[in-house]
mmCIF file of C-alpha atoms in Angstrom:
data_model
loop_
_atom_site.group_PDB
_atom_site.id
_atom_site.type_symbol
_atom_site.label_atom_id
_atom_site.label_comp_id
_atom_site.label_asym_id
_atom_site.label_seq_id
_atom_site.Cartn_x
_atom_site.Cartn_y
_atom_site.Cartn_z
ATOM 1 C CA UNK E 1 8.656 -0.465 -30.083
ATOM 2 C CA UNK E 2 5.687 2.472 -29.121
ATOM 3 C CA UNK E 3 6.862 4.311 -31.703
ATOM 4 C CA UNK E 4 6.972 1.406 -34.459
ATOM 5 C CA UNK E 5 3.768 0.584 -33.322
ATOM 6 C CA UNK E 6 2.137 4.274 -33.172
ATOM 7 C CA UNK E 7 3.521 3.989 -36.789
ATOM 8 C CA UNK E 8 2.911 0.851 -38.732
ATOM 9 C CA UNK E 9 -0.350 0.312 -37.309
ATOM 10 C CA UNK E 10 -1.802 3.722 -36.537
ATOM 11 C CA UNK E 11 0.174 5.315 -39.586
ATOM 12 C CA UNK E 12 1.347 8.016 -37.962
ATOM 13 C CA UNK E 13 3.718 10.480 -39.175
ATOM 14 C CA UNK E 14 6.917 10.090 -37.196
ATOM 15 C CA UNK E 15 6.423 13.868 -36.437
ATOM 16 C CA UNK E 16 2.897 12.727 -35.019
ATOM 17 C CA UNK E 17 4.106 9.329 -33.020
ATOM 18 C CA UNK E 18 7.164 11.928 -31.707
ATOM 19 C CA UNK E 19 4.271 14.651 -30.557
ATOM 20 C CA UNK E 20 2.109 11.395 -29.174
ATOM 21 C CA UNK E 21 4.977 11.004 -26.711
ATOM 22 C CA UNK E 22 5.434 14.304 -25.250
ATOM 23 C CA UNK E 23 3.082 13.514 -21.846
ATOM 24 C CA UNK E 24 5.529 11.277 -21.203
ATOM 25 C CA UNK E 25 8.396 14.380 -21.232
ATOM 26 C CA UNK E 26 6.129 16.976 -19.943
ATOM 27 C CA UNK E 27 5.429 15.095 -17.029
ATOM 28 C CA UNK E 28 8.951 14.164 -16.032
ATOM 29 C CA UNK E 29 9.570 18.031 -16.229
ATOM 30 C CA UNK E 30 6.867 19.275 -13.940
ATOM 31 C CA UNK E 31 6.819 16.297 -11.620
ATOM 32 C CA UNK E 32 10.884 16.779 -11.372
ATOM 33 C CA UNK E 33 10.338 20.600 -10.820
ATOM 34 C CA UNK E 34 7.664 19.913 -8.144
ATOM 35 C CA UNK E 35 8.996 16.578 -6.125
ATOM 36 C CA UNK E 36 12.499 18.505 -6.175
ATOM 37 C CA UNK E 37 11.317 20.980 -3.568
ATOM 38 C CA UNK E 38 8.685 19.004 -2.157
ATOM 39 C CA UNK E 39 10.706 15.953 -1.439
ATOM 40 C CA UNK E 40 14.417 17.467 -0.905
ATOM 41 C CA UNK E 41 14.529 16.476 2.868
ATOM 42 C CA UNK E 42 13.288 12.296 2.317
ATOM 43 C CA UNK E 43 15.214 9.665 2.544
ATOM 44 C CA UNK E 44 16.252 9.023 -0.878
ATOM 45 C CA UNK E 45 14.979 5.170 -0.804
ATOM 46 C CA UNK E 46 11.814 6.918 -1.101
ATOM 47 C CA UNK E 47 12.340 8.548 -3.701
ATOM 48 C CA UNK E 48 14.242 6.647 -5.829
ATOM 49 C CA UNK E 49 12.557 3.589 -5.199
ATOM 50 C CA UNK E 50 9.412 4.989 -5.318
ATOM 51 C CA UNK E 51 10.103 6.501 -9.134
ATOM 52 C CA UNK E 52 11.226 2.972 -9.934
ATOM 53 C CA UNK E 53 7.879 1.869 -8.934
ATOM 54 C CA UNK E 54 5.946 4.248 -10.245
ATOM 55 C CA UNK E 55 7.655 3.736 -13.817
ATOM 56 C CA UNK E 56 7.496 -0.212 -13.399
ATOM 57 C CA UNK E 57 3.544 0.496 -13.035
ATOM 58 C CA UNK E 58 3.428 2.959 -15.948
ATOM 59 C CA UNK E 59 5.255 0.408 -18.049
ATOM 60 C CA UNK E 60 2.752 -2.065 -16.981
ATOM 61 C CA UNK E 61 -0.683 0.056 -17.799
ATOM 62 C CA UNK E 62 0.793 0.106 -21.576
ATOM 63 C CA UNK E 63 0.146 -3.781 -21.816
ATOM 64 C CA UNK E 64 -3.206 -2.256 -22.180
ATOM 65 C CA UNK E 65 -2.660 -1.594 -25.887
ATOM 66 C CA UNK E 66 -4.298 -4.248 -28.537
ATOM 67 C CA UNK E 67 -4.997 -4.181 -32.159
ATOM 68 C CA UNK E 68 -8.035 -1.440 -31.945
ATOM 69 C CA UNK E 69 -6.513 0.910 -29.229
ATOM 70 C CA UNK E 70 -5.567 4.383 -30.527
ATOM 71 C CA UNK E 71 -2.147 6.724 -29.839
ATOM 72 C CA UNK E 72 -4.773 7.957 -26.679
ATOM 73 C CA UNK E 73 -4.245 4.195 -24.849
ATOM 74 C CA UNK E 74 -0.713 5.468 -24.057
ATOM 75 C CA UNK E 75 -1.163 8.447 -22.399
ATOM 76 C CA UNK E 76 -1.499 7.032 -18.507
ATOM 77 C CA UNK E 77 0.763 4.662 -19.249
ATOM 78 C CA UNK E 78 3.195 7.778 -20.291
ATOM 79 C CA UNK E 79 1.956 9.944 -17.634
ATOM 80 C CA UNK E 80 2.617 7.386 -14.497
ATOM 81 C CA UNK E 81 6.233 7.002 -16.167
ATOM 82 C CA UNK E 82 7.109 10.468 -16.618
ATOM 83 C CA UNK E 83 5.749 11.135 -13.200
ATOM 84 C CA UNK E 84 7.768 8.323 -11.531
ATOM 85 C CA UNK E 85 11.383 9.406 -13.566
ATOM 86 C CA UNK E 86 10.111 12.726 -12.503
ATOM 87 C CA UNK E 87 10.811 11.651 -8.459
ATOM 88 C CA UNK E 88 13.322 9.604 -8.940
ATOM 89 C CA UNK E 89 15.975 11.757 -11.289
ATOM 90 C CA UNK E 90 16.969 14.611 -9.165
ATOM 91 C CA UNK E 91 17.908 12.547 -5.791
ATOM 92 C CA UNK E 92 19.711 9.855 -7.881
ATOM 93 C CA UNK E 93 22.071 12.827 -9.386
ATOM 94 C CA UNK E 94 21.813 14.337 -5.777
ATOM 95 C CA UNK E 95 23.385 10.623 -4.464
ATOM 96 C CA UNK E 96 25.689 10.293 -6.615
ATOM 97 C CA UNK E 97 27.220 13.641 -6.742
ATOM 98 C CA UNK E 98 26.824 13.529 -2.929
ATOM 99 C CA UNK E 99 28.798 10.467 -2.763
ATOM 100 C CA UNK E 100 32.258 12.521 -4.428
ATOM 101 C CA UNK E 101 33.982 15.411 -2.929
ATOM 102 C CA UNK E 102 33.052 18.662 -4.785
ATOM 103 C CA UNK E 103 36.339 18.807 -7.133
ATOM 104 C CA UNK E 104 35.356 15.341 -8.483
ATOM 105 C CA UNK E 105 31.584 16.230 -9.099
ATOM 106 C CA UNK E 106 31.903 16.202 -13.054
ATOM 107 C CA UNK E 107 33.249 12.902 -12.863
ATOM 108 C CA UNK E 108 30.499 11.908 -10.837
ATOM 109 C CA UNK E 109 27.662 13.321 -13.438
ATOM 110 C CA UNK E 110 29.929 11.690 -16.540
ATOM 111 C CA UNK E 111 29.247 8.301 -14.303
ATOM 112 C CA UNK E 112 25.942 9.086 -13.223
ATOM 113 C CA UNK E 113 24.868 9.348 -17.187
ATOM 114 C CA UNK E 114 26.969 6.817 -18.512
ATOM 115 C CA UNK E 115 25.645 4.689 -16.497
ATOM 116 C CA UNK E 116 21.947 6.046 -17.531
ATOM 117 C CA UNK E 117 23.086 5.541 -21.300
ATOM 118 C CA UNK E 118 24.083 2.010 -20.712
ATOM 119 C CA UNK E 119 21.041 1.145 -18.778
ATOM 120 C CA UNK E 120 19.378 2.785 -21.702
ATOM 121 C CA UNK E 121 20.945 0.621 -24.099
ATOM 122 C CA UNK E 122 20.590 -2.927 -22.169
ATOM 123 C CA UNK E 123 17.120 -2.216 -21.906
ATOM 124 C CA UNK E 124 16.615 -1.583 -25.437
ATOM 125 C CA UNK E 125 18.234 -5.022 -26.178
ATOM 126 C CA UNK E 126 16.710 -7.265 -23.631
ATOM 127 C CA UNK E 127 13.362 -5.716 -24.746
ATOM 128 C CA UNK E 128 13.498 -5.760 -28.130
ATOM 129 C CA UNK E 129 14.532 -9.336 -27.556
ATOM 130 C CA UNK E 130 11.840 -10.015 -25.618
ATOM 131 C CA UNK E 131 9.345 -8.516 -28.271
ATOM 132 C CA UNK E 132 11.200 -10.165 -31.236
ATOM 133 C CA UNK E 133 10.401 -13.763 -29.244
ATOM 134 C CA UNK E 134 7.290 -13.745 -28.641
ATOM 135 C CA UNK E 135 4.441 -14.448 -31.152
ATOM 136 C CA UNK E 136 5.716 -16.474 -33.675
ATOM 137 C CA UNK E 137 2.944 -18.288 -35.763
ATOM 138 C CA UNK E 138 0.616 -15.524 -35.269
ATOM 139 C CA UNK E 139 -0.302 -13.224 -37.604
ATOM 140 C CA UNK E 140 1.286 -9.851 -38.005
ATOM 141 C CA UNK E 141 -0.437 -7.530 -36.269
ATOM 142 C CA UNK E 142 -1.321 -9.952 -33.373
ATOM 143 C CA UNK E 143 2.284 -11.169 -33.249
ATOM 144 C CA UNK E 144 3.529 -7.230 -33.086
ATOM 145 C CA UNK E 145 1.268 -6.279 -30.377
ATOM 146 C CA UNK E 146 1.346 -9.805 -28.067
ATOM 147 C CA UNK E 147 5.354 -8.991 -28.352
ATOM 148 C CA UNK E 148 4.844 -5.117 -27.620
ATOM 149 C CA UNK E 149 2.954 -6.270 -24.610
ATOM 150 C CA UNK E 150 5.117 -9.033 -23.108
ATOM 151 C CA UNK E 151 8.028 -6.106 -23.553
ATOM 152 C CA UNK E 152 6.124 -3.525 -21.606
ATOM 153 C CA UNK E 153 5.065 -6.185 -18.661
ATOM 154 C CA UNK E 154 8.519 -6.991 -18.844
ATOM 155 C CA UNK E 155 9.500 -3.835 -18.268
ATOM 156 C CA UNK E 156 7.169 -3.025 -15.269
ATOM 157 C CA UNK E 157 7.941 -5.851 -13.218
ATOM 158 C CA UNK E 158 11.359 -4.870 -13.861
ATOM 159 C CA UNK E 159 10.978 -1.424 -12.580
ATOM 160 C CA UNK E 160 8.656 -2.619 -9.398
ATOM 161 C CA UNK E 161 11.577 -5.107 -9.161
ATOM 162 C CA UNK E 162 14.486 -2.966 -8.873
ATOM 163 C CA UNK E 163 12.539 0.128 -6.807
ATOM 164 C CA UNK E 164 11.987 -3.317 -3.946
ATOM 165 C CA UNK E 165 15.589 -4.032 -4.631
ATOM 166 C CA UNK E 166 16.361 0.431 -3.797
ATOM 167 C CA UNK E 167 13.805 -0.392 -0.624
ATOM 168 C CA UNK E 168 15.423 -3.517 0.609
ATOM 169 C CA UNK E 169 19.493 -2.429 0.094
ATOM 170 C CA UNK E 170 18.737 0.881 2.025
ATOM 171 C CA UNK E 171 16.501 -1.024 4.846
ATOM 172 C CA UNK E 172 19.450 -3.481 5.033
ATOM 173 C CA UNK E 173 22.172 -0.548 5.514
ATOM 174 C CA UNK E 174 20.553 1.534 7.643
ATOM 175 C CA UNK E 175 20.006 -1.124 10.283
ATOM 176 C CA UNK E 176 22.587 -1.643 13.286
ATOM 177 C CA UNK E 177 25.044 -4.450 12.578
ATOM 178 C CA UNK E 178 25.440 -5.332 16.327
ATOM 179 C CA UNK E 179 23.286 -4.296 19.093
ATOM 180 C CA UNK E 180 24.356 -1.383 21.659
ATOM 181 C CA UNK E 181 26.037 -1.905 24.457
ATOM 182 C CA UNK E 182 24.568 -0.361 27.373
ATOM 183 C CA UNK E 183 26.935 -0.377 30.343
ATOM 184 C CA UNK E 184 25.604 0.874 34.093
ATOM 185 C CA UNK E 185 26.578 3.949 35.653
ATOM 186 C CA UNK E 186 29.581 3.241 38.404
ATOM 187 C CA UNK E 187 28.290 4.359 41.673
ATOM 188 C CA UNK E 188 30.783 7.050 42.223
ATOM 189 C CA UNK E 189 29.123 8.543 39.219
ATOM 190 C CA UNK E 190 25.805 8.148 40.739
ATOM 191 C CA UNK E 191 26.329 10.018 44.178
#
């Protein structure tokens, strides 16, 4: 929809709306590099759920786009996302390979980016139905962007959304199902 947008109302070149983009990659590819050695020893809650936030709020900073912005309103939008799949990419491959014994690892990535792929997809769908829906009886270039942003605010709650969900699922498994049970010492073991 960005890229629609960057051009049938900026009228950029698709090579220019691709180029637009690339804060978006560069960032996931430093931040990735950086958080991988930074953060290998957290919890990955943190970190995944934490890049789900981040991207839900970098989603939600491109509702900032109306009919006079520029290509230039997207970059901090762009920059918070790549940052956030930046931390959360490496641990979720590190989970899920971790969760397979070694001979089964390429199974695991296959899984790992299907699943990626399909997320991909669904979100394309719901999205663009999302943005299809909304602003009919408007005209066309308030209709395109009103939809554009209702997709992108859709999108960031989503993302805040599911990093609570990461936060809340690991909070709830790490906690004890039943409380210890603490038994006193006999007295021959005391003397």
């Amino acid at each position: 929809m960005l890229s629609l947008w960057l051009q049938q109302y900026l009228h950029l070149t698709p090579l220019r709306a691709g180029l637009s983009m690339l804060p978006l990659s560069v960032c996931a590819f430093l931040v990735s590099g950086v958080f991988g050695r930074l953060l290998h020893d957290v919890a990955p809650q943190w970190t995944i759920g934490g890049g789900l936030v981040v991207i839900g709020a970098g989603s939600t900073l491109l509702t900032l786009i109306d009919l006079g912005s520029s290509w230039t309103a997207t970059i901090p939008g762009y920059l918070l996302i790549g940052a956030g799949v930046g931390i959360m990419a490496p641990p979720l491959v590190a989970v899920g390979l971790a969760a397979v014994p070694p001979h089964q690892s390429g199974t695991a990535a296959g899984a790992i980016n299907t699943a990626r792929q399909l997320g991909l997809a669904l979100g394309v769908a719901v999205l663009g139905t999302v943005f299809r829906n909304v602003g009919s009886g408007k005209t066309p270039g308030h209709a395109f962007v009103d939809g554009l942003n209702t997709a992108t605010m859709t999108a960031g709650v989503t993302g805040i959304l599911a990093g609570a969900l990461v936060f809340a699922l690991y909070a709830r498994a790490s906690r004890p199902t039943h409380a210890p049970v603490i038994t006193p010492p006999e007295p021959a073991q005391l003397a």
